[in-house]
mmCIF file of C-alpha atoms in Angstrom:
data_model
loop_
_atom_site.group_PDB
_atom_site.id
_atom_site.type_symbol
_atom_site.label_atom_id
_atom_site.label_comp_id
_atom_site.label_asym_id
_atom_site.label_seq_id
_atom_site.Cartn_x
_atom_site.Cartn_y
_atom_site.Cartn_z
ATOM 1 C CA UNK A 1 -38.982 42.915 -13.882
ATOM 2 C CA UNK A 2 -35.333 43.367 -15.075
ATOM 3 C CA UNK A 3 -34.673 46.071 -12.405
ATOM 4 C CA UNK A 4 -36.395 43.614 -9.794
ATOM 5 C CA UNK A 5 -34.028 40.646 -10.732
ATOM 6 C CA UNK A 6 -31.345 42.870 -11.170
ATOM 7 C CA UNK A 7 -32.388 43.883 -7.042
ATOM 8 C CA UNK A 8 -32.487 40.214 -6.308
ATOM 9 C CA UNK A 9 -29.022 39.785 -7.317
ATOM 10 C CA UNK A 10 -27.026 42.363 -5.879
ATOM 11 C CA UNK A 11 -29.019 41.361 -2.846
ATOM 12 C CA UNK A 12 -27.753 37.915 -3.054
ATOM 13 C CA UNK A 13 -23.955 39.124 -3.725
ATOM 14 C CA UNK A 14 -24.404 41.695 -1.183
ATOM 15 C CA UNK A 15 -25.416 38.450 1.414
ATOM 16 C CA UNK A 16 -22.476 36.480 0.514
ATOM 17 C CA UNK A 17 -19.776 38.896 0.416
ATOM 18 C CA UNK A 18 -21.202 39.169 3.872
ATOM 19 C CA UNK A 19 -21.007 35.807 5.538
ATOM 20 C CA UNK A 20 -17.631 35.283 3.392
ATOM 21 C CA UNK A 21 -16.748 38.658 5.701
ATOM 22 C CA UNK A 22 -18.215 37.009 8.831
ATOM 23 C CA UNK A 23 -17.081 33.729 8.978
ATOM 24 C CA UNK A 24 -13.346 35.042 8.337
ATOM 25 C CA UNK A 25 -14.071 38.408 11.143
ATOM 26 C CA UNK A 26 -15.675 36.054 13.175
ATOM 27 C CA UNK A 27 -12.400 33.291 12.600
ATOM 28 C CA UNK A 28 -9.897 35.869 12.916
ATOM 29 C CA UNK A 29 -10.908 37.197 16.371
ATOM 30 C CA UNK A 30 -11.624 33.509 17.902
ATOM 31 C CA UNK A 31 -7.727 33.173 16.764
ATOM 32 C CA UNK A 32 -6.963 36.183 18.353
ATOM 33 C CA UNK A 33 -8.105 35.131 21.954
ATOM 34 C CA UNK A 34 -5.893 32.490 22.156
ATOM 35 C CA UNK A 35 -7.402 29.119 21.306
ATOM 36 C CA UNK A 36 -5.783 28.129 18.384
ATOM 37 C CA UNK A 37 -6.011 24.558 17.891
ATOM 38 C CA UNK A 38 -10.227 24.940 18.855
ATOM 39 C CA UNK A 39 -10.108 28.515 15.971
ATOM 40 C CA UNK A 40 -8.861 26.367 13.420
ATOM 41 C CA UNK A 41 -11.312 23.568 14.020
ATOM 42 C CA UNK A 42 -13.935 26.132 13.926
ATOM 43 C CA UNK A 43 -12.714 28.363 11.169
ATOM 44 C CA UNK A 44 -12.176 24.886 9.466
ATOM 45 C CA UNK A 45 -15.929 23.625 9.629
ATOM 46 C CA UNK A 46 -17.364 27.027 9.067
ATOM 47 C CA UNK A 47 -15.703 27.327 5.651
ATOM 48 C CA UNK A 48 -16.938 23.797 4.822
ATOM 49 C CA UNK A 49 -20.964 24.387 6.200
ATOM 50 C CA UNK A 50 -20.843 27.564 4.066
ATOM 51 C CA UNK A 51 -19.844 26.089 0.791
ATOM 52 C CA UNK A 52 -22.442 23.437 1.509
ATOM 53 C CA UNK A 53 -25.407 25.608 2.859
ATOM 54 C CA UNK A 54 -28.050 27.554 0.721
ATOM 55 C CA UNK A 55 -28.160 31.344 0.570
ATOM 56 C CA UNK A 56 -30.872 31.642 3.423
ATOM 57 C CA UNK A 57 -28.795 30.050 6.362
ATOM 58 C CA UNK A 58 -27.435 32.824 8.373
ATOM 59 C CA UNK A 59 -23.699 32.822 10.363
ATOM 60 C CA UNK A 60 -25.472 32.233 13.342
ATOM 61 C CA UNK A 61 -26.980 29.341 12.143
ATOM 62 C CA UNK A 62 -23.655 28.225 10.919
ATOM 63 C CA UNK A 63 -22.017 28.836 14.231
ATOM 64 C CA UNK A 64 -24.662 26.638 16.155
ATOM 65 C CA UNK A 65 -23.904 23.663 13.908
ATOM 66 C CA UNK A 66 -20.216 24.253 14.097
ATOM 67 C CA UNK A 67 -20.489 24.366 18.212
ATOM 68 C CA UNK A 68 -22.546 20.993 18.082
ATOM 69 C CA UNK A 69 -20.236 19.395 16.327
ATOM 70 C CA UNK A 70 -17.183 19.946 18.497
ATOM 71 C CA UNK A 71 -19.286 19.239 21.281
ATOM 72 C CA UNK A 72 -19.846 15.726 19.523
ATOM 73 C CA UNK A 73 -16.154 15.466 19.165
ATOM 74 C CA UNK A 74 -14.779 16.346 22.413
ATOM 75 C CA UNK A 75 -14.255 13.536 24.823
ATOM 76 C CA UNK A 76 -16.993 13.023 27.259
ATOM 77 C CA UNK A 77 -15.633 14.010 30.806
ATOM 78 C CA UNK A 78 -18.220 13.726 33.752
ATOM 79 C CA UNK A 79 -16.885 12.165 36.048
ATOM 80 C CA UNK A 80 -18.618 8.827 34.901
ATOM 81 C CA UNK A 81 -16.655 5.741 34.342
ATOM 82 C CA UNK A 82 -17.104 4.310 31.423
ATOM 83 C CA UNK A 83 -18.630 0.699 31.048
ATOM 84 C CA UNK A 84 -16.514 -2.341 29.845
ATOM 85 C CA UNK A 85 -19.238 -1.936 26.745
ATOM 86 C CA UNK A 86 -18.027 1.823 26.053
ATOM 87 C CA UNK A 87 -13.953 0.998 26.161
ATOM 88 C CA UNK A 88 -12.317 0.647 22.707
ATOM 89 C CA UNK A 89 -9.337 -1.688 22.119
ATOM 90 C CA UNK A 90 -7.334 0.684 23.307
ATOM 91 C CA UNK A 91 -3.577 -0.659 23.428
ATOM 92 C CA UNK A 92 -3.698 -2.895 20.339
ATOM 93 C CA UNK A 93 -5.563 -0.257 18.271
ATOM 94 C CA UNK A 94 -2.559 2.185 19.054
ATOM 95 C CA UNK A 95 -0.275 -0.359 18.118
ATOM 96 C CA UNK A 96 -1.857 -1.006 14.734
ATOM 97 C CA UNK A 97 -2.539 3.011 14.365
ATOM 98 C CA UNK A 98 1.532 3.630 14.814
ATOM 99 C CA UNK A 99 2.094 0.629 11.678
ATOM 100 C CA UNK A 100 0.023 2.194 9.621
ATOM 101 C CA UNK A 101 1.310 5.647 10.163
ATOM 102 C CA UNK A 102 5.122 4.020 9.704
ATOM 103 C CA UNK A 103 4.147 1.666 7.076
ATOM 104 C CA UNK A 104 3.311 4.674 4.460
ATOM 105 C CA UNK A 105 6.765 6.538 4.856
ATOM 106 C CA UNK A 106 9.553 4.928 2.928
ATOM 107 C CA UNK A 107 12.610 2.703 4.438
ATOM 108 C CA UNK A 108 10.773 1.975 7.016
ATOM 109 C CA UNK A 109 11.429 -0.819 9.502
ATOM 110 C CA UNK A 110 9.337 -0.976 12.749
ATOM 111 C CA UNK A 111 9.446 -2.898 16.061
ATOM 112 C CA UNK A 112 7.993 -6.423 15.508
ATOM 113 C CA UNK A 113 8.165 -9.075 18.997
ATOM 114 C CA UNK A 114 9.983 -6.313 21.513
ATOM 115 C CA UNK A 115 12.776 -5.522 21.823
ATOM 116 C CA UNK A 116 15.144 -5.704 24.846
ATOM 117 C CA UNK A 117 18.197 -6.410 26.782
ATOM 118 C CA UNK A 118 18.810 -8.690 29.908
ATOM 119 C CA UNK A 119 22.081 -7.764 31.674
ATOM 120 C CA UNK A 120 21.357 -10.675 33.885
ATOM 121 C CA UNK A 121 19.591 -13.771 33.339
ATOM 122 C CA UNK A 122 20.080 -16.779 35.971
ATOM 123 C CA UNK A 123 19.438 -20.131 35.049
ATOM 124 C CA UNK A 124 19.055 -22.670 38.163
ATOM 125 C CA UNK A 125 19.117 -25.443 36.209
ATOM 126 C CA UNK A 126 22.008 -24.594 34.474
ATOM 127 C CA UNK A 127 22.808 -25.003 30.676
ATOM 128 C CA UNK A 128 24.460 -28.337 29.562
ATOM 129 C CA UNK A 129 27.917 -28.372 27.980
ATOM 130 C CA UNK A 130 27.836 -31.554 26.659
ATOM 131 C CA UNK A 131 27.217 -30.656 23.345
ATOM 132 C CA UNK A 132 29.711 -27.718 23.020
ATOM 133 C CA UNK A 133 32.339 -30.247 24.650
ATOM 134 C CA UNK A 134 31.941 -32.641 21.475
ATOM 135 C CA UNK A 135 31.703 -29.843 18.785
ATOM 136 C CA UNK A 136 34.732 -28.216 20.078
ATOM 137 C CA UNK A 137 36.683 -31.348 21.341
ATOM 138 C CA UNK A 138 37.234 -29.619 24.662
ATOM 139 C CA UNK A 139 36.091 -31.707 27.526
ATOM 140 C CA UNK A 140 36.873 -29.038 29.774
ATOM 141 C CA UNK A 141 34.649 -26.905 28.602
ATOM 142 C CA UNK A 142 32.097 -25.052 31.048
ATOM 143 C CA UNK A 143 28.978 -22.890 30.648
ATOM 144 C CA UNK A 144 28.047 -20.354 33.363
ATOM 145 C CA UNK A 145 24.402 -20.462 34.328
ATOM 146 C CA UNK A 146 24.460 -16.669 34.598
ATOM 147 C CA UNK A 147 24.503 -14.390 31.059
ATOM 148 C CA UNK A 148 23.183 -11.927 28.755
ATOM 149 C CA UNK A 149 20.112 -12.282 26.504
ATOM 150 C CA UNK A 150 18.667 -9.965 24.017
ATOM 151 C CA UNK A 151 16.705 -9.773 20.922
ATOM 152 C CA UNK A 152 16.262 -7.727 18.211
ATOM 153 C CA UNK A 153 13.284 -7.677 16.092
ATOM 154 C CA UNK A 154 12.123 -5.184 13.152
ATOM 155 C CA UNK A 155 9.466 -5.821 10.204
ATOM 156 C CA UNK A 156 9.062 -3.786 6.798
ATOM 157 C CA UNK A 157 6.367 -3.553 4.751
ATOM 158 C CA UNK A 158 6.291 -5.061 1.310
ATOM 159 C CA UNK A 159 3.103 -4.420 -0.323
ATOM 160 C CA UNK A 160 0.350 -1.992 1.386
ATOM 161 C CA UNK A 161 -3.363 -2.453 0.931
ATOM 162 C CA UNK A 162 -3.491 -5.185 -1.676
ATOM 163 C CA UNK A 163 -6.849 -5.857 -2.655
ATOM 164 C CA UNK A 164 -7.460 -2.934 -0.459
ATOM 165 C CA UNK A 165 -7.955 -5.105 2.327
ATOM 166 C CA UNK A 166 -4.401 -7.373 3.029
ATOM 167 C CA UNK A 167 -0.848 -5.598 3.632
ATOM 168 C CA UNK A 168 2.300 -7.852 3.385
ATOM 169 C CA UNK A 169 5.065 -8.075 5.941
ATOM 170 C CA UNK A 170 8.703 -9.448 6.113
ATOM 171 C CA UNK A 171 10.665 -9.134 9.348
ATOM 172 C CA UNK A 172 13.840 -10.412 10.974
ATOM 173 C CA UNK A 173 13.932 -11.422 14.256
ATOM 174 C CA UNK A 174 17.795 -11.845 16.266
ATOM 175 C CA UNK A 175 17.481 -13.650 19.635
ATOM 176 C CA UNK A 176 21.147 -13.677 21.388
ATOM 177 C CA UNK A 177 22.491 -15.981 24.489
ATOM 178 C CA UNK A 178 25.845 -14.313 25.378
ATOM 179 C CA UNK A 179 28.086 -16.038 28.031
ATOM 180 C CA UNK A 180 29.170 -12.420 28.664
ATOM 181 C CA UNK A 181 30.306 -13.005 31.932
ATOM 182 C CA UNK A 182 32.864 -16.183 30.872
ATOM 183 C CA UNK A 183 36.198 -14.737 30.863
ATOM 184 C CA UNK A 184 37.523 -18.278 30.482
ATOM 185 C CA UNK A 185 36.011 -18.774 27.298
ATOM 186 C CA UNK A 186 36.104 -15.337 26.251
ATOM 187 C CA UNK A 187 32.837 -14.267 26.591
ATOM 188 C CA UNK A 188 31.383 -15.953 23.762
ATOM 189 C CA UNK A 189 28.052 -16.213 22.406
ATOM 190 C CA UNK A 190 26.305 -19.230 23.502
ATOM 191 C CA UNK A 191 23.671 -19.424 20.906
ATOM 192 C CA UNK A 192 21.949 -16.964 18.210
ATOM 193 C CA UNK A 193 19.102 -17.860 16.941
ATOM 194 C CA UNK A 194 17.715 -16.065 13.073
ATOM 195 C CA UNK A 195 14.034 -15.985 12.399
ATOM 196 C CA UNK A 196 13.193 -14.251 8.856
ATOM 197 C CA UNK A 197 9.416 -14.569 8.160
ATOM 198 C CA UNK A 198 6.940 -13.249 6.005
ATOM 199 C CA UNK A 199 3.233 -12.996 5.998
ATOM 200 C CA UNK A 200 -0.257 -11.415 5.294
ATOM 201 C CA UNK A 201 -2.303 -9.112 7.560
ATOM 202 C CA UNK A 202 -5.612 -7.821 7.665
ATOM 203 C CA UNK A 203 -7.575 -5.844 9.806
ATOM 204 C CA UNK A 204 -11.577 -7.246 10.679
ATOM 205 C CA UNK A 205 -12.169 -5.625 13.654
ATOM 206 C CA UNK A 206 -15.196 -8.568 14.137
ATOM 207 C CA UNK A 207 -16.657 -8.639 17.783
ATOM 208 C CA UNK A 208 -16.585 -12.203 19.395
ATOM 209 C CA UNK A 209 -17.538 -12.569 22.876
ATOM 210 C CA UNK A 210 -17.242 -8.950 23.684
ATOM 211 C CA UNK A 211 -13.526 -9.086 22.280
ATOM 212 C CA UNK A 212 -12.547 -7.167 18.594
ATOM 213 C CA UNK A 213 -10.689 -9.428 16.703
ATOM 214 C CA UNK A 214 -8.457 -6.539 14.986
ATOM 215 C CA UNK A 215 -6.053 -8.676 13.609
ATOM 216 C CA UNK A 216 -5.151 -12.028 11.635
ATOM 217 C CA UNK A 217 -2.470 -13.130 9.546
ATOM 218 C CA UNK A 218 -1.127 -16.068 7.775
ATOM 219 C CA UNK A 219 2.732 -16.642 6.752
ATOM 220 C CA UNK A 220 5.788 -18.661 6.976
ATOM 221 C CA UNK A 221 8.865 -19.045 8.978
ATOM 222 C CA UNK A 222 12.355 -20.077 9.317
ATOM 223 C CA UNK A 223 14.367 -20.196 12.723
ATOM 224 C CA UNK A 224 17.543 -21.451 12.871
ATOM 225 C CA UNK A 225 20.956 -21.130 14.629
ATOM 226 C CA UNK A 226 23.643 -20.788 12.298
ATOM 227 C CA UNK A 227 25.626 -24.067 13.425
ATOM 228 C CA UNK A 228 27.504 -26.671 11.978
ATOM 229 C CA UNK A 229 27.936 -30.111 13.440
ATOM 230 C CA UNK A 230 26.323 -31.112 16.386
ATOM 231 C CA UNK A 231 25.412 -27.738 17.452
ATOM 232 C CA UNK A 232 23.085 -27.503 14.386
ATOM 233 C CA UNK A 233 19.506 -26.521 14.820
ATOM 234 C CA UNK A 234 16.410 -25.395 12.153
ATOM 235 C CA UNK A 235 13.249 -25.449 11.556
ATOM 236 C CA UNK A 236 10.433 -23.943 9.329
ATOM 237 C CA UNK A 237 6.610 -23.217 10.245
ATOM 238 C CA UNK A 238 3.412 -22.250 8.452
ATOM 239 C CA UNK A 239 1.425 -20.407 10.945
ATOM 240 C CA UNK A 240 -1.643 -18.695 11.632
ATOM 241 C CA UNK A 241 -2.104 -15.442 14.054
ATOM 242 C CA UNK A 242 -5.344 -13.964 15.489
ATOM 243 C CA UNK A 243 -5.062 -11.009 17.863
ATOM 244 C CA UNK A 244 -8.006 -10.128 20.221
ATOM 245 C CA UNK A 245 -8.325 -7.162 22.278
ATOM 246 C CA UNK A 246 -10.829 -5.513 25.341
ATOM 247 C CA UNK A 247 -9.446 -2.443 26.109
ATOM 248 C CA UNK A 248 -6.170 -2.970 27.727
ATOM 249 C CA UNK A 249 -5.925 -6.276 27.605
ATOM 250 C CA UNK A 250 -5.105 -8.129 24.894
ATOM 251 C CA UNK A 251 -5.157 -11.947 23.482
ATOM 252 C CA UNK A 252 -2.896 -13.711 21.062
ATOM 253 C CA UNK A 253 -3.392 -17.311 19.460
ATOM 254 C CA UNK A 254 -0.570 -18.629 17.073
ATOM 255 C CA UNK A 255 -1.190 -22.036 15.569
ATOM 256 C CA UNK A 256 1.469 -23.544 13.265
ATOM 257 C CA UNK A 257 2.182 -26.712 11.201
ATOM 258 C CA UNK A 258 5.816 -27.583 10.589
ATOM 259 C CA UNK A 259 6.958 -28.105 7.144
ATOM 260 C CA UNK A 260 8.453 -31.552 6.977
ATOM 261 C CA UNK A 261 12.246 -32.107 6.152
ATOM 262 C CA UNK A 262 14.386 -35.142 4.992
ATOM 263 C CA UNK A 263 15.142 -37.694 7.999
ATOM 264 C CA UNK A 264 18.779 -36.999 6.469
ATOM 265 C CA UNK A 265 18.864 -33.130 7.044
ATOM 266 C CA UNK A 266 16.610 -32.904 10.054
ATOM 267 C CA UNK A 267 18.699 -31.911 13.074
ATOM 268 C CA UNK A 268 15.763 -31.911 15.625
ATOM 269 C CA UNK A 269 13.109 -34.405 14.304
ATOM 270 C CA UNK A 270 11.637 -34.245 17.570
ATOM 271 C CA UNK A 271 10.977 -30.542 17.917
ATOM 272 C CA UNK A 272 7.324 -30.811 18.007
ATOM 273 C CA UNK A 273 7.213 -32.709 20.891
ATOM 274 C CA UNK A 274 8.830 -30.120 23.179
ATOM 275 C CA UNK A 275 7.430 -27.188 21.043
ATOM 276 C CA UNK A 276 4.183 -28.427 20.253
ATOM 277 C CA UNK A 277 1.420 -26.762 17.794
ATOM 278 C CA UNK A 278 0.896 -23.534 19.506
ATOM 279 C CA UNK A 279 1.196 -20.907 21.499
ATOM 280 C CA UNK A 280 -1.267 -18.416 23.920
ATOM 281 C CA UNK A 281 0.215 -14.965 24.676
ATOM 282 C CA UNK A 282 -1.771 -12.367 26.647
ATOM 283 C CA UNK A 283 -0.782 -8.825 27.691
ATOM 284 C CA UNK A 284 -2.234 -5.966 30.110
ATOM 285 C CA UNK A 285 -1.063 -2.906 30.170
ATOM 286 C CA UNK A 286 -1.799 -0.911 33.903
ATOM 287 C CA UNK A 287 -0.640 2.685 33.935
ATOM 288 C CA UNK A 288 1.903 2.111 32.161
ATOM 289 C CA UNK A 289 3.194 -1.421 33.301
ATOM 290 C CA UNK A 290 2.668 -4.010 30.704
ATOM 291 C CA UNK A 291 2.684 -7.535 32.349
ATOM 292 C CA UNK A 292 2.909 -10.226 29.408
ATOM 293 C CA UNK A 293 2.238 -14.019 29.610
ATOM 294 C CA UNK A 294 2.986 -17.046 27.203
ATOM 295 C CA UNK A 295 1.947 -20.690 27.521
ATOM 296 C CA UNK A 296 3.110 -22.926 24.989
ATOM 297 C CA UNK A 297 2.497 -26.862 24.440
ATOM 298 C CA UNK A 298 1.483 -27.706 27.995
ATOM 299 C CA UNK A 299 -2.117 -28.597 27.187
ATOM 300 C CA UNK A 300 -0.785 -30.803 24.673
ATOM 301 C CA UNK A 301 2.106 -32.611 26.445
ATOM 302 C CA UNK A 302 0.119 -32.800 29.542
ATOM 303 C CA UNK A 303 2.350 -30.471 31.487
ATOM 304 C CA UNK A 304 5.201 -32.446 30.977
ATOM 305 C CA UNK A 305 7.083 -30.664 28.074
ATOM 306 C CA UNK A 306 5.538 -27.270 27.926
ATOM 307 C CA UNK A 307 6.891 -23.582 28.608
ATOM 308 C CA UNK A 308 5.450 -20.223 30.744
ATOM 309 C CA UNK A 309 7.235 -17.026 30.563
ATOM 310 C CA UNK A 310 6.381 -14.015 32.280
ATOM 311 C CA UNK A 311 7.456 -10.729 31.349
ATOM 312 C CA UNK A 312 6.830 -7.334 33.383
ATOM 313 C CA UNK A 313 7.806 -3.816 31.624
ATOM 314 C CA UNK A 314 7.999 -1.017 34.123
ATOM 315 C CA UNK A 315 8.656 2.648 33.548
ATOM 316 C CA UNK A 316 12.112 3.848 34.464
ATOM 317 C CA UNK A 317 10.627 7.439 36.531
ATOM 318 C CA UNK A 318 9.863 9.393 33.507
ATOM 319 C CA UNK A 319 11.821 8.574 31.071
ATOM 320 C CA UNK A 320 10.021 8.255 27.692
ATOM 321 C CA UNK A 321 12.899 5.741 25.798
ATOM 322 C CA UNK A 322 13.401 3.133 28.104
ATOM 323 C CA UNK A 323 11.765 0.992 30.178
ATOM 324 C CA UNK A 324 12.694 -1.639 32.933
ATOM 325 C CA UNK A 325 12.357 -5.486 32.560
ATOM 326 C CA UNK A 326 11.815 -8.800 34.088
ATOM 327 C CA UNK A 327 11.371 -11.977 31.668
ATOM 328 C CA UNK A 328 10.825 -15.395 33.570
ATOM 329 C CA UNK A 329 10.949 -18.436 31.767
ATOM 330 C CA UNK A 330 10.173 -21.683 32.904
ATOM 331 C CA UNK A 331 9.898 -25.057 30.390
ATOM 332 C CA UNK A 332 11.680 -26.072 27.089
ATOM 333 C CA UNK A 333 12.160 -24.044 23.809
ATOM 334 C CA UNK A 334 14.005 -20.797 25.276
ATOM 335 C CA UNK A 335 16.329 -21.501 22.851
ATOM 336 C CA UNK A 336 16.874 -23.873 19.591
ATOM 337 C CA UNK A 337 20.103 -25.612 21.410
ATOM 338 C CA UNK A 338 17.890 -26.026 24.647
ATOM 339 C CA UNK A 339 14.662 -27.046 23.045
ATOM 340 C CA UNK A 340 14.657 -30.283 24.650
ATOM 341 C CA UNK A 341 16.636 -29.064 28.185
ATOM 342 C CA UNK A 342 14.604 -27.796 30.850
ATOM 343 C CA UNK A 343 15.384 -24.420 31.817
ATOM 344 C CA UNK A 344 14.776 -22.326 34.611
ATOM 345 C CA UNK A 345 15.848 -19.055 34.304
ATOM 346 C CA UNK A 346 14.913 -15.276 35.409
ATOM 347 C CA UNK A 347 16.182 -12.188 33.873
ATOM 348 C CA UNK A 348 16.349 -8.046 34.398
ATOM 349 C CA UNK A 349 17.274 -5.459 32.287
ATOM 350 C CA UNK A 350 15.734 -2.968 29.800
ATOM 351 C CA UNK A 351 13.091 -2.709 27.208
ATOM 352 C CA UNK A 352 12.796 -0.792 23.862
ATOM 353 C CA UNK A 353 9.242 -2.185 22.612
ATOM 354 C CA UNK A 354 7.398 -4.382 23.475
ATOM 355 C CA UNK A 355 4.008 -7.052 22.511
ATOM 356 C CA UNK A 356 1.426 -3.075 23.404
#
């Protein structure tokens, strides 16, 4: 019995030492051919099925599992479109994916609203110098209609996966208005206006109507422009977010109550009534071109003190950094100084990041 057992095992160690041998022959020679990324996928989930598989299973056996599974993970290609059932979230997914691949690698600060440059934006209604006339006592004072815009916008994270479930943000937004073009004044800046904000996110991912919900948050905000005098504008907002996708479109809804101030240090009491209680912004991205669309507070005013913008992001031929522009805005609230002026105004130039 002893020399029987004694048979049994070097058997056994005989049968491991060879699939050990196999899998790494077999490993080494797939690497060998030339598929490299597809060897070490298979070398990968051979080692794995043999530390998990009993002494009976041969390589072959091993090898048919391994093949099934790569088939499983390979794209399907056919030649068959897929159904509007069978496309992810494609373009805010990839969005979220690149955050959380930033968010875990320190001093980090990522793109938050895009990011972008108008060399030229027109403005047919022109921008009212009234108010820089009295702050400045210089009644001769003009604004041109045409001018720069830009804005900058970057968020860090504060606090990843608290409660394993909610991630905390802070960002800085800088939105610029620069009379560029106004040699008489010097080319100043027309108006700047700061938004710091913070909030929390999490991810659901919930289905509603054939949309994934893949992202809500909740924070608070301060916009302001920096002025003194007459020029002085602020604000500050607790607000809700809830991002919707369907594969390459995608759905924002931003409600938002305004903290209340002090009749004595309110410089726009009326701000709601031109910037209402939220705003709608939608986004498609087509090979490429992402056209974007905003509608704030014209349900609620009735049309009558709402805004639209349009925005269009176009590749420049192949170039991977940049990206061509147009932004059309049409309503009140472009800026904090203008909130209550109409504006008019169409713009081209060049885009870092933008809302994909």
């Amino acid at each position: 019995q002893l020399m029987v057992y004694s048979k049994v095992r070097v058997r056994r160690s005989a049968w491991r030492v060879f699939r050990y041998s196999s899998v790494l022959v077999i490993g080494l020679a797939y690497f060998a051919t030339g598929g490299t990324a597809m060897a070490d996928d298979m070398q990968a989930c051979l080692t794995e099925m043999l530390m998990q598989s009993d002494d009976s299973t041969t390589v072959g056996e091993l090898r048919a599992l391994c093949g099934e599974q790569a088939q499983l993970d390979e794209p399907v290609d056919q030649g068959v479109e897929p159904t509007s059932q069978d496309i992810e979230p494609a373009v805010v997914s990839d969005r979220l994916e690149q955050d959380r691949k930033q968010v875990l690698q320190p001093f980090t600060l990522m793109a938050h609203k895009p990011n972008y440059f108008l060399a030229a934006a027109y403005n047919s209604k022109g921008y009212n110098p009234e108010l820089f006339r009295e702050q400045y006592a210089d009644p001769s004072r003009e604004l041109d209609d045409t001018e720069a815009q830009f804005q900058i916008s970057l968020k860090a994270p504060l606090w990843v996966d608290l409660f394993e479930k909610v991630d905390i943000y802070a960002a800085y937004t800088n939105r610029s208005f620069w009379q560029v073009y106004n040699s008489e004044l010097s080319s100043p800046f027309r108006e700047t206006n700061h938004e710091p904000e913070a909030w929390l996110q999490f991810t659901p991912s919930w289905k509603i109507l054939g949309f994934s919900n893949l992202a809500n948050s909740i924070g608070v905000v301060h916009q302001s422009n920096g002025q003194g005098g007459v020029l002085s504008r602020s604000w500050n907002r607790i607000y809700a977010n809830f991002v919707f996708a369907k594969g390459n479109f995608a759905l924002g809804i931003k409600p938002w109550i305004r903290i209340s101030e002090s009749a004595s240090s309110d410089d726009n009491p009326d701000i709601i009534d031109y910037m209402g209680h939220f705003e709608m912004r939608a986004g498609y991205d087509w090979k490429g071109n992402v056209f974007s669309v905003m509608s704030r507070n014209n349900i609620e005013s009735g049309f009558d003190r709402g805004a639209f913008e349009f925005g269009w992001r176009f590749p420049l031929w192949k170039y991977p950094y940049l990206k061509g522009y147009i932004q059309y805005f049409r309503g009140y609230g472009e800026s904090l100084i203008d909130y209550n002026h109409f504006v008019n105004r169409v713009g081209i130039g060049i885009s870092l990041t933008d809302w994909l």
